[in-house]
Short mmCIF file of C-alpha atoms in Angstrom, two decimals:
data_model
loop_
_atom_site.label_atom_id
_atom_site.label_comp_id
_atom_site.label_asym_id
_atom_site.label_seq_id
_atom_site.Cartn_x
_atom_site.Cartn_y
_atom_site.Cartn_z
CA UNK A 7 0.00 0.00 0.00
CA UNK A 8 1.04 3.54 -0.61
CA UNK A 9 1.01 4.83 2.93
CA UNK A 10 1.11 8.48 2.00
CA UNK A 11 -1.91 10.65 2.67
CA UNK A 12 -3.53 11.44 -0.67
CA UNK A 13 -4.95 14.88 -1.32
CA UNK A 14 -8.51 13.58 -0.96
CA UNK A 15 -9.84 11.47 1.93
CA UNK A 16 -11.91 9.49 -0.60
CA UNK A 17 -8.66 8.46 -2.25
CA UNK A 18 -7.23 7.30 1.09
CA UNK A 19 -10.30 5.13 1.65
CA UNK A 20 -10.10 3.79 -1.90
CA UNK A 21 -6.39 2.97 -1.45
CA UNK A 22 -7.03 1.23 1.85
CA UNK A 23 -9.85 -0.84 0.33
CA UNK A 24 -7.63 -1.79 -2.63
CA UNK A 25 -5.00 -3.08 -0.20
CA UNK A 26 -7.67 -5.01 1.68
CA UNK A 27 -8.79 -6.69 -1.55
CA UNK A 28 -5.28 -7.92 -2.30
CA UNK A 29 -4.89 -9.15 1.28
CA UNK A 30 -7.80 -11.51 0.63
CA UNK A 31 -5.57 -13.69 -1.53
CA UNK A 32 -2.84 -13.75 1.10
CA UNK A 33 -5.37 -14.81 3.72
CA UNK A 34 -7.19 -17.34 1.53
CA UNK A 35 -3.95 -18.93 0.30
CA UNK A 36 -2.62 -19.19 3.88
CA UNK A 37 -5.83 -20.73 5.19
CA UNK A 38 -5.98 -23.24 2.31
CA UNK A 39 -2.41 -24.28 3.12
CA UNK A 40 -3.21 -24.79 6.81
CA UNK A 41 -6.31 -26.83 5.94
CA UNK A 42 -4.12 -29.59 4.49
CA UNK A 43 -3.39 -30.70 8.03
CA UNK A 44 -5.62 -31.79 10.88
CA UNK A 45 -6.52 -29.51 13.75
CA UNK A 46 -3.60 -30.86 15.84
CA UNK A 47 -4.91 -29.07 18.92
CA UNK A 48 -1.83 -30.12 20.89
CA UNK A 49 0.20 -27.39 19.17
CA UNK A 50 -2.01 -24.69 20.73
CA UNK A 51 -1.70 -26.05 24.29
CA UNK A 52 0.70 -24.06 26.45
CA UNK A 53 3.40 -26.15 28.09
CA UNK A 54 2.72 -29.18 25.90
CA UNK A 55 6.33 -29.19 24.57
CA UNK A 56 8.50 -28.27 27.57
CA UNK A 57 11.73 -29.21 25.77
CA UNK A 58 10.97 -26.44 23.27
CA UNK A 59 9.28 -23.87 25.46
CA UNK A 60 8.15 -24.13 29.10
CA UNK A 61 5.15 -21.79 29.05
CA UNK A 62 4.15 -21.09 25.45
CA UNK A 63 2.48 -23.43 23.01
CA UNK A 64 4.41 -24.82 20.05
CA UNK A 65 2.69 -22.30 17.75
CA UNK A 66 3.35 -19.47 20.19
CA UNK A 67 7.00 -20.47 20.31
CA UNK A 68 7.41 -20.47 16.53
CA UNK A 69 5.46 -17.22 16.23
CA UNK A 70 7.79 -15.58 18.74
CA UNK A 71 10.94 -16.88 17.02
CA UNK A 72 9.62 -15.63 13.70
CA UNK A 73 8.78 -12.22 15.13
CA UNK A 74 12.28 -11.92 16.63
CA UNK A 75 13.80 -12.48 13.19
CA UNK A 76 11.36 -10.08 11.53
CA UNK A 77 11.79 -7.42 14.23
CA UNK A 78 15.54 -7.34 13.56
CA UNK A 79 14.62 -6.59 9.94
CA UNK A 80 12.44 -3.67 11.15
CA UNK A 81 9.07 -5.25 10.29
CA UNK A 82 7.31 -3.64 13.25
CA UNK A 83 8.47 -0.14 12.45
CA UNK A 84 5.99 -0.21 9.55
CA UNK A 85 2.68 1.48 10.44
CA UNK A 86 0.61 -1.48 9.19
CA UNK A 87 2.48 -4.21 11.10
CA UNK A 88 1.77 -5.20 14.71
CA UNK A 89 3.60 -7.92 16.64
CA UNK A 90 2.00 -10.60 18.82
CA UNK A 91 4.84 -10.35 21.36
CA UNK A 92 6.05 -7.20 23.11
CA UNK A 93 9.55 -8.29 24.13
CA UNK A 94 11.18 -8.42 20.71
CA UNK A 95 14.73 -7.32 19.87
CA UNK A 96 15.26 -3.85 18.37
CA UNK A 97 15.61 -3.34 14.61
CA UNK A 98 19.12 -3.91 13.26
CA UNK A 99 18.38 -2.06 10.02
CA UNK A 100 17.99 1.74 9.91
CA UNK A 101 14.31 2.78 10.03
CA UNK A 102 12.51 3.67 6.83
CA UNK A 103 10.84 7.06 6.70
CA UNK A 104 7.11 6.52 6.27
CA UNK A 105 6.48 10.02 5.01
CA UNK A 106 2.87 11.03 4.95
CA UNK A 107 1.68 8.15 7.14
CA UNK A 108 -1.95 9.21 7.69
CA UNK A 109 -2.31 7.50 11.09
CA UNK A 110 -2.20 9.39 14.35
CA UNK A 111 0.18 7.94 16.98
CA UNK A 112 -1.42 5.13 18.96
CA UNK A 113 -0.63 1.85 20.70
CA UNK A 114 -3.62 -0.18 19.55
CA UNK A 115 -2.80 -3.88 19.29
CA UNK A 116 -5.52 -6.51 19.53
CA UNK A 117 -3.38 -9.47 18.50
CA UNK A 118 -4.26 -11.36 21.70
CA UNK A 119 -7.85 -11.38 20.43
CA UNK A 120 -6.73 -12.29 16.90
CA UNK A 121 -4.76 -15.24 18.19
CA UNK A 122 -7.50 -16.49 20.52
CA UNK A 123 -10.15 -16.24 17.80
CA UNK A 124 -7.89 -17.98 15.26
CA UNK A 125 -7.08 -20.87 17.57
CA UNK A 126 -10.54 -21.43 19.02
CA UNK A 127 -12.85 -20.42 16.14
CA UNK A 128 -10.97 -20.52 12.84
CA UNK A 129 -9.04 -23.77 13.27
CA UNK A 130 -12.10 -25.90 14.17
CA UNK A 131 -13.96 -24.50 11.13
CA UNK A 132 -11.02 -24.86 8.79
CA UNK A 133 -9.30 -28.17 9.52
CA UNK A 134 -10.51 -31.74 9.86
CA UNK A 135 -10.69 -32.84 13.50
CA UNK A 136 -7.93 -35.03 14.85
CA UNK A 137 -4.16 -35.29 14.96
CA UNK A 138 -1.87 -36.26 12.07
CA UNK A 139 1.37 -35.43 13.96
CA UNK A 140 2.26 -32.79 11.32
CA UNK A 141 2.97 -30.30 14.07
CA UNK A 142 5.80 -28.38 12.44
CA UNK A 143 4.08 -28.01 9.08
CA UNK A 144 0.85 -26.92 10.77
CA UNK A 145 2.66 -24.37 12.95
CA UNK A 146 4.51 -22.87 9.98
CA UNK A 147 1.13 -22.37 8.28
CA UNK A 148 -0.34 -20.97 11.49
CA UNK A 149 2.34 -18.28 11.69
CA UNK A 150 1.61 -17.22 8.10
CA UNK A 151 -2.15 -17.16 8.81
CA UNK A 152 -1.79 -15.20 12.06
CA UNK A 153 0.46 -12.59 10.46
CA UNK A 154 -1.91 -12.15 7.52
CA UNK A 155 -4.96 -11.90 9.81
CA UNK A 156 -3.23 -9.42 12.13
CA UNK A 157 -2.31 -7.14 9.25
CA UNK A 158 -5.86 -7.29 7.85
CA UNK A 159 -7.51 -6.62 11.20
CA UNK A 160 -5.23 -3.71 12.14
CA UNK A 161 -5.67 -2.16 8.71
CA UNK A 162 -8.93 -0.95 10.19
CA UNK A 163 -6.92 2.04 11.43
CA UNK A 164 -6.44 3.32 7.88
CA UNK A 165 -10.10 2.76 7.13
CA UNK A 166 -11.18 4.56 10.30
CA UNK A 167 -8.86 7.50 9.72
CA UNK A 168 -10.17 7.94 6.18
CA UNK A 169 -13.77 7.84 7.39
CA UNK A 170 -13.00 10.52 9.99
CA UNK A 171 -11.25 12.68 7.39
CA UNK A 172 -14.34 12.48 5.21
CA UNK A 173 -16.73 13.59 7.97
CA UNK A 174 -14.68 15.36 10.64
CA UNK A 175 -17.56 17.16 12.35
CA UNK A 176 -19.72 14.06 12.59
CA UNK A 177 -16.91 12.00 14.12
CA UNK A 178 -15.93 14.79 16.53
CA UNK A 179 -19.51 14.77 17.82
CA UNK A 180 -19.60 10.97 18.11
CA UNK A 181 -16.27 10.90 19.92
CA UNK A 182 -17.41 13.55 22.38
CA UNK A 183 -19.83 10.96 23.77
CA UNK A 184 -18.77 7.95 25.81
CA UNK A 185 -21.14 5.48 24.16
CA UNK A 186 -19.44 3.29 21.55
CA UNK A 187 -22.64 1.98 19.99
CA UNK A 188 -23.25 5.02 17.80
CA UNK A 189 -19.59 5.14 16.84
CA UNK A 190 -19.74 1.49 15.84
CA UNK A 191 -22.88 2.21 13.81
CA UNK A 192 -21.18 5.13 12.07
CA UNK A 193 -18.20 3.05 10.89
CA UNK A 194 -20.40 0.12 9.87
CA UNK A 195 -21.33 -0.08 6.20
CA UNK A 196 -23.38 -3.27 5.85
CA UNK A 197 -23.37 -3.10 2.05
CA UNK A 198 -19.54 -2.97 2.04
CA UNK A 199 -19.36 -5.91 4.44
CA UNK A 200 -21.72 -7.94 2.27
CA UNK A 201 -19.66 -7.13 -0.81
CA UNK A 202 -16.49 -8.32 0.96
CA UNK A 203 -18.12 -11.59 1.99
CA UNK A 204 -19.50 -12.16 -1.50
CA UNK A 205 -16.11 -11.51 -3.07
CA UNK A 206 -14.39 -13.85 -0.60
CA UNK A 207 -16.94 -16.53 -1.41
CA UNK A 208 -16.37 -16.12 -5.14
CA UNK A 209 -12.60 -16.26 -4.74
CA UNK A 210 -12.77 -19.25 -2.42
CA UNK A 211 -15.11 -21.05 -4.83
CA UNK A 212 -12.70 -20.46 -7.72
CA UNK A 213 -9.55 -21.47 -5.87
CA UNK A 214 -11.09 -24.49 -4.19
CA UNK A 215 -12.76 -25.78 -7.37
CA UNK A 216 -9.36 -25.76 -9.07
CA UNK A 217 -7.76 -27.52 -6.12
CA UNK A 218 -10.56 -30.09 -5.98
CA UNK A 219 -10.22 -30.79 -9.69
CA UNK A 220 -6.53 -31.68 -9.54
CA UNK A 221 -6.88 -32.87 -5.95
CA UNK A 222 -3.58 -34.36 -4.89
CA UNK A 223 -3.26 -35.23 -1.22
CA UNK A 224 -4.40 -33.17 1.74
CA UNK A 225 -7.80 -32.01 2.87
CA UNK A 226 -9.55 -29.18 1.06
CA UNK A 227 -11.64 -26.76 3.14
CA UNK A 228 -15.18 -25.67 2.32
CA UNK A 229 -15.60 -22.19 0.84
CA UNK A 230 -18.14 -21.61 3.58
CA UNK A 231 -15.46 -22.05 6.24
CA UNK A 232 -13.38 -19.27 4.69
CA UNK A 233 -16.41 -16.97 4.46
CA UNK A 234 -17.31 -17.69 8.09
CA UNK A 235 -13.77 -16.81 9.20
CA UNK A 236 -14.26 -13.47 7.46
CA UNK A 237 -17.72 -12.97 8.93
CA UNK A 238 -16.99 -14.17 12.46
CA UNK A 239 -13.40 -13.07 12.99
CA UNK A 240 -11.94 -10.65 10.45
CA UNK A 241 -14.86 -8.24 9.99
CA UNK A 242 -15.76 -7.83 13.69
CA UNK A 243 -12.14 -7.58 14.88
CA UNK A 244 -11.43 -5.05 12.13
CA UNK A 245 -14.32 -2.93 13.39
CA UNK A 246 -13.07 -3.24 16.98
CA UNK A 247 -9.75 -1.82 15.76
CA UNK A 248 -11.55 1.04 14.04
CA UNK A 249 -13.44 2.02 17.19
CA UNK A 250 -10.40 1.61 19.45
CA UNK A 251 -8.27 3.67 17.08
CA UNK A 252 -10.79 6.50 16.83
CA UNK A 253 -11.16 6.58 20.63
CA UNK A 254 -7.42 6.47 21.28
CA UNK A 255 -6.67 9.26 18.82
CA UNK A 256 -9.66 11.55 19.54
CA UNK A 257 -8.86 15.18 20.28
CA UNK A 258 -9.95 16.37 23.68
CA UNK B 3 2.42 -37.57 2.01
CA UNK B 4 2.23 -41.01 3.52
CA UNK B 5 5.90 -41.88 3.68
CA UNK B 6 5.40 -45.59 4.20
CA UNK B 7 6.35 -47.99 1.45
CA UNK B 8 3.17 -49.36 -0.08
CA UNK B 9 2.95 -52.99 -1.07
CA UNK B 10 3.25 -52.09 -4.77
CA UNK B 11 5.89 -49.84 -6.31
CA UNK B 12 3.21 -48.42 -8.62
CA UNK B 13 1.36 -47.21 -5.55
CA UNK B 14 4.51 -45.51 -4.23
CA UNK B 15 4.89 -43.65 -7.53
CA UNK B 16 1.20 -42.73 -7.53
CA UNK B 17 1.47 -41.44 -3.94
CA UNK B 18 4.56 -39.41 -4.76
CA UNK B 19 2.89 -37.88 -7.83
CA UNK B 20 -0.22 -37.02 -5.77
CA UNK B 21 1.98 -35.16 -3.30
CA UNK B 22 3.70 -33.35 -6.17
CA UNK B 23 0.33 -32.20 -7.51
CA UNK B 24 -0.64 -30.66 -4.18
CA UNK B 25 2.77 -28.98 -3.89
CA UNK B 26 1.90 -27.06 -7.08
CA UNK B 27 -0.55 -24.92 -5.15
CA UNK B 28 1.99 -24.23 -2.41
CA UNK B 29 4.53 -23.17 -5.03
CA UNK B 30 2.12 -21.14 -7.18
CA UNK B 31 0.63 -19.34 -4.14
CA UNK B 32 4.12 -18.51 -2.83
CA UNK B 33 5.31 -17.20 -6.18
CA UNK B 34 2.16 -15.08 -6.65
CA UNK B 35 2.77 -13.56 -3.22
CA UNK B 36 6.39 -12.71 -4.06
CA UNK B 37 5.36 -11.16 -7.37
CA UNK B 38 3.54 -8.36 -5.54
CA UNK B 39 6.92 -6.77 -4.92
CA UNK B 40 9.67 -5.60 -7.23
CA UNK B 41 12.82 -7.63 -7.83
CA UNK B 42 14.65 -5.72 -5.06
CA UNK B 43 17.95 -7.27 -6.12
CA UNK B 44 19.70 -5.63 -3.17
CA UNK B 45 18.26 -8.29 -0.85
CA UNK B 46 20.19 -11.02 -2.70
CA UNK B 47 23.56 -9.23 -2.51
CA UNK B 48 25.88 -10.67 0.12
CA UNK B 49 27.19 -8.10 2.59
CA UNK B 50 24.68 -5.45 1.51
CA UNK B 51 23.28 -5.17 5.07
CA UNK B 52 26.31 -5.46 7.38
CA UNK B 53 24.31 -4.37 10.46
CA UNK B 54 22.18 -7.48 10.00
CA UNK B 55 24.71 -9.95 8.66
CA UNK B 56 28.31 -9.40 7.55
CA UNK B 57 28.60 -12.06 4.83
CA UNK B 58 25.14 -13.30 3.89
CA UNK B 59 22.47 -11.48 1.92
CA UNK B 60 19.34 -10.23 3.64
CA UNK B 61 17.39 -13.18 2.22
CA UNK B 62 20.13 -15.62 3.24
CA UNK B 63 20.05 -14.19 6.75
CA UNK B 64 16.28 -14.58 7.11
CA UNK B 65 16.42 -18.05 5.56
CA UNK B 66 19.04 -19.11 8.09
CA UNK B 67 17.11 -17.65 11.05
CA UNK B 68 13.99 -19.43 9.85
CA UNK B 69 15.83 -22.72 9.44
CA UNK B 70 17.27 -22.43 12.96
CA UNK B 71 13.75 -22.10 14.37
CA UNK B 72 12.45 -24.96 12.22
CA UNK B 73 15.43 -27.22 12.99
CA UNK B 74 14.68 -26.93 16.71
CA UNK B 75 11.20 -28.21 15.84
CA UNK B 76 12.80 -31.21 14.05
CA UNK B 77 11.84 -30.13 10.51
CA UNK B 78 15.00 -31.59 8.98
CA UNK B 79 14.59 -35.00 10.55
CA UNK B 80 11.75 -35.56 8.06
CA UNK B 81 12.92 -37.49 4.97
CA UNK B 82 11.38 -34.96 2.55
CA UNK B 83 12.91 -31.83 4.11
CA UNK B 84 16.40 -30.51 3.31
CA UNK B 85 17.95 -27.38 4.83
CA UNK B 86 19.83 -24.68 2.93
CA UNK B 87 22.33 -24.30 5.81
CA UNK B 88 24.39 -27.04 7.41
CA UNK B 89 25.21 -25.44 10.77
CA UNK B 90 21.75 -25.53 12.32
CA UNK B 91 20.97 -26.30 15.97
CA UNK B 92 19.87 -29.83 16.90
CA UNK B 93 16.17 -30.74 17.28
CA UNK B 94 14.69 -29.95 20.68
CA UNK B 95 11.71 -32.23 20.13
CA UNK B 96 12.06 -36.03 20.20
CA UNK B 97 12.39 -37.48 16.68
CA UNK B 98 9.35 -38.93 14.97
CA UNK B 99 9.65 -42.50 13.73
CA UNK B 100 9.26 -42.45 9.94
CA UNK B 101 8.41 -46.12 9.72
CA UNK B 102 8.56 -47.55 6.25
CA UNK B 103 10.42 -44.59 4.75
CA UNK B 104 11.20 -45.97 1.29
CA UNK B 105 14.37 -43.92 0.77
CA UNK B 106 17.83 -45.40 1.14
CA UNK B 107 20.20 -43.38 3.35
CA UNK B 108 21.88 -40.57 1.43
CA UNK B 109 23.22 -37.05 1.85
CA UNK B 110 21.90 -35.52 -1.37
CA UNK B 111 21.20 -31.81 -1.01
CA UNK B 112 21.20 -29.50 -4.04
CA UNK B 113 19.78 -26.46 -2.27
CA UNK B 114 22.76 -24.33 -3.33
CA UNK B 115 21.58 -24.88 -6.91
CA UNK B 116 17.94 -24.27 -5.95
CA UNK B 117 18.84 -20.98 -4.33
CA UNK B 118 21.07 -19.78 -7.17
CA UNK B 119 18.44 -20.67 -9.80
CA UNK B 120 15.69 -18.99 -7.80
CA UNK B 121 17.62 -15.76 -7.31
CA UNK B 122 19.08 -15.44 -10.79
CA UNK B 123 16.38 -17.06 -12.99
CA UNK B 124 13.06 -17.13 -11.17
CA UNK B 125 13.06 -13.65 -9.64
CA UNK B 126 13.77 -11.79 -12.93
CA UNK B 127 10.95 -13.76 -14.63
CA UNK B 128 8.52 -13.34 -11.78
CA UNK B 129 8.84 -9.79 -10.47
CA UNK B 130 8.77 -6.35 -12.08
CA UNK B 131 12.26 -4.87 -12.35
CA UNK B 132 13.28 -2.23 -9.86
CA UNK B 133 13.26 -1.52 -6.16
CA UNK B 134 10.23 -0.63 -4.02
CA UNK B 135 12.13 -0.85 -0.68
CA UNK B 136 9.78 -3.66 0.47
CA UNK B 137 12.80 -5.71 1.51
CA UNK B 138 11.34 -7.45 4.53
CA UNK B 139 8.08 -8.42 2.83
CA UNK B 140 9.97 -9.67 -0.22
CA UNK B 141 12.38 -11.72 1.89
CA UNK B 142 9.56 -13.33 3.88
CA UNK B 143 8.02 -14.42 0.57
CA UNK B 144 11.42 -15.60 -0.70
CA UNK B 145 11.86 -17.91 2.28
CA UNK B 146 8.44 -19.47 1.64
CA UNK B 147 9.25 -19.88 -2.07
CA UNK B 148 12.68 -21.39 -1.44
CA UNK B 149 11.35 -23.88 1.09
CA UNK B 150 8.54 -24.94 -1.25
CA UNK B 151 10.91 -25.28 -4.22
CA UNK B 152 13.46 -27.24 -2.19
CA UNK B 153 10.84 -29.72 -1.03
CA UNK B 154 9.51 -30.16 -4.57
CA UNK B 155 12.96 -30.61 -6.10
CA UNK B 156 14.18 -33.11 -3.48
CA UNK B 157 10.96 -35.09 -3.78
CA UNK B 158 12.66 -36.51 -6.84
CA UNK B 159 14.17 -39.07 -4.47
CA UNK B 160 10.79 -40.69 -3.87
CA UNK B 161 10.06 -40.64 -7.57
CA UNK B 162 13.44 -42.18 -8.41
CA UNK B 163 13.15 -44.88 -5.76
CA UNK B 164 9.72 -45.88 -7.01
CA UNK B 165 11.00 -46.06 -10.60
CA UNK B 166 13.87 -48.31 -9.48
CA UNK B 167 11.50 -50.53 -7.50
CA UNK B 168 9.37 -50.97 -10.62
CA UNK B 169 12.31 -52.01 -12.83
CA UNK B 170 15.12 -53.20 -10.54
CA UNK B 171 17.09 -55.12 -13.16
CA UNK B 172 17.02 -52.31 -15.69
CA UNK B 173 18.22 -49.76 -13.14
CA UNK B 174 20.92 -52.11 -11.80
CA UNK B 175 22.28 -52.36 -15.34
CA UNK B 176 22.13 -48.59 -15.91
CA UNK B 177 23.84 -47.92 -12.58
CA UNK B 178 26.62 -50.38 -13.37
CA UNK B 179 27.77 -47.95 -16.09
CA UNK B 180 29.41 -44.62 -15.37
CA UNK B 181 27.53 -42.66 -18.04
CA UNK B 182 24.65 -40.59 -16.64
CA UNK B 183 23.04 -39.87 -20.01
CA UNK B 184 21.22 -43.21 -20.24
CA UNK B 185 20.20 -42.99 -16.61
CA UNK B 186 18.79 -39.52 -17.22
CA UNK B 187 16.93 -40.86 -20.26
CA UNK B 188 15.50 -43.72 -18.23
CA UNK B 189 14.02 -41.46 -15.55
CA UNK B 190 12.72 -38.94 -18.09
CA UNK B 191 9.07 -39.30 -19.08
CA UNK B 192 8.39 -36.42 -21.50
CA UNK B 193 4.63 -37.03 -21.49
CA UNK B 194 4.55 -36.71 -17.68
CA UNK B 195 6.61 -33.51 -17.84
CA UNK B 196 4.27 -32.03 -20.44
CA UNK B 197 1.25 -32.95 -18.34
CA UNK B 198 2.79 -31.21 -15.32
CA UNK B 199 3.48 -28.04 -17.32
CA UNK B 200 -0.03 -28.06 -18.79
CA UNK B 201 -1.59 -28.48 -15.37
CA UNK B 202 0.56 -25.68 -13.92
CA UNK B 203 -0.50 -23.42 -16.78
CA UNK B 204 -4.17 -24.20 -16.19
CA UNK B 205 -3.88 -23.59 -12.46
CA UNK B 206 -1.90 -20.38 -12.97
CA UNK B 207 -4.46 -19.16 -15.52
CA UNK B 208 -7.31 -19.81 -13.09
CA UNK B 209 -5.67 -18.23 -10.06
CA UNK B 210 -4.31 -15.23 -11.93
CA UNK B 211 -7.59 -14.54 -13.76
CA UNK B 212 -9.36 -14.36 -10.40
CA UNK B 213 -6.66 -12.09 -9.01
CA UNK B 214 -6.75 -9.85 -12.08
CA UNK B 215 -10.53 -9.55 -11.87
CA UNK B 216 -10.59 -8.24 -8.30
CA UNK B 217 -7.14 -6.70 -8.73
CA UNK B 218 -6.35 -4.70 -5.64
CA UNK B 219 -2.82 -3.37 -5.37
CA UNK B 220 0.38 -5.19 -6.24
CA UNK B 221 1.72 -6.59 -9.48
CA UNK B 222 0.30 -9.81 -10.91
CA UNK B 223 2.71 -12.19 -12.68
CA UNK B 224 2.11 -13.77 -16.07
CA UNK B 225 1.04 -17.42 -16.09
CA UNK B 226 3.90 -17.98 -18.53
CA UNK B 227 6.43 -16.91 -15.89
CA UNK B 228 5.17 -19.59 -13.51
CA UNK B 229 5.27 -22.24 -16.24
CA UNK B 230 8.81 -21.21 -17.17
CA UNK B 231 9.93 -21.55 -13.56
CA UNK B 232 8.61 -25.09 -13.65
CA UNK B 233 10.21 -25.81 -17.02
CA UNK B 234 13.56 -24.14 -16.41
CA UNK B 235 14.12 -24.73 -12.70
CA UNK B 236 11.84 -27.26 -10.99
CA UNK B 237 11.74 -30.01 -13.60
CA UNK B 238 15.48 -30.09 -14.42
CA UNK B 239 16.62 -29.78 -10.78
CA UNK B 240 14.17 -32.51 -9.80
CA UNK B 241 15.74 -34.80 -12.40
CA UNK B 242 19.22 -33.93 -11.16
CA UNK B 243 18.11 -35.08 -7.71
CA UNK B 244 16.76 -38.32 -9.16
CA UNK B 245 20.04 -39.13 -10.91
CA UNK B 246 22.18 -38.10 -7.92
CA UNK B 247 20.02 -40.16 -5.58
CA UNK B 248 20.15 -43.29 -7.71
CA UNK B 249 23.94 -42.96 -8.04
CA UNK B 250 24.48 -42.32 -4.34
CA UNK B 251 22.36 -45.29 -3.29
CA UNK B 252 23.41 -47.82 -5.96
CA UNK B 253 24.53 -51.21 -4.71
CA UNK B 254 28.08 -52.11 -5.63
#
């Protein structure tokens, strides 16, 4: 995404939505890859592999190792990246200048919710029940899925900022009140949500039909499972980010 | 893949080919993801980021960090996984028993060739020329691509073993000679290669048409580029593995 603030707020919203559309492939591809393996719930149980990590789960351990490597390469200095762990090493590359970043400074990070929803809601929808002992392969896919979902969910900040820029007076009035319900209603566009879910269904249908035709080994998820992950996890968590961001960056 | 030796060599070959078909999606998805970014050739230049790594390239550094994390989770104890680096930490999980692994013991590893071919042949075909400074995102995609390509290329061992099991006398005679040309001819099935390339083209056409329709941001590769990576890199390196494996495991 071009992170610079365009001259027109409409253009910022259009840019953000374009980026969200492309992220759908990243998310769908990652979820399809994970669905090859069984749920393998043991990899989400903290302390299940004490030789590897005493307190974390196997997935948590690999996620943390991955984030350490990515942090050194300055991943989390980018305004649209948010880590799952907060004790990562500092960047070992000089920071990039994100000139024109439209976001106001904030510390919003709902990755704990992303991870919990992925492990307890997405995995049971996505993968066949049971254990195939493919722990490493499953965990590698999980890390890719979690990073893609986190980026998508936190992208709500760009969406929220562009909505506020389009209607500054309306949002100032909403933010002057303590009730979040009206704010949530103001950022909710049901027709946009329905269009997203329809597009995800069409994409999933296309990709999964191709996969089913050539088959090969490995389970193939239902398109409905991918749509439900969007409906039950991505869309609501994205809106939580939007509300939290607007609250945290409101002028007083 | 089920790594056990089936009762019939034909079944082993069929199983191996089924696994290869499913790997096509992993490879195509990974390459499509990488193609969002420019070639960014700086990330393949050794010593270009001395603060991160004095001798390796940025991609080599991330690949090594990733392999260290995966090695601890016993990735390279699996018969179909081969690391790019040979100084990795030992597994910190107890080894899995791969009962009935059909491969004979060997130390074949042509990842140096996989990496060189990927960086010098695949990337220029796949990505738009130039530099968009998306080094971290590109490198994360590169690691996924390299791991998928390595697995696909080294899977030639299973294919070669199943061919030898089907015609033991013929392969014993071929291996008694020092000339590799006849051995290469014996493992080469042009009609199978053509079928692979046709299937990859069909899959790439389907996936890329869907991506082009919804578009979003980011460059979209040509289906022809993906087919050429199969034709110029995957197929020939896979056959090199087959020949090397048969040679290394021949009875004397």
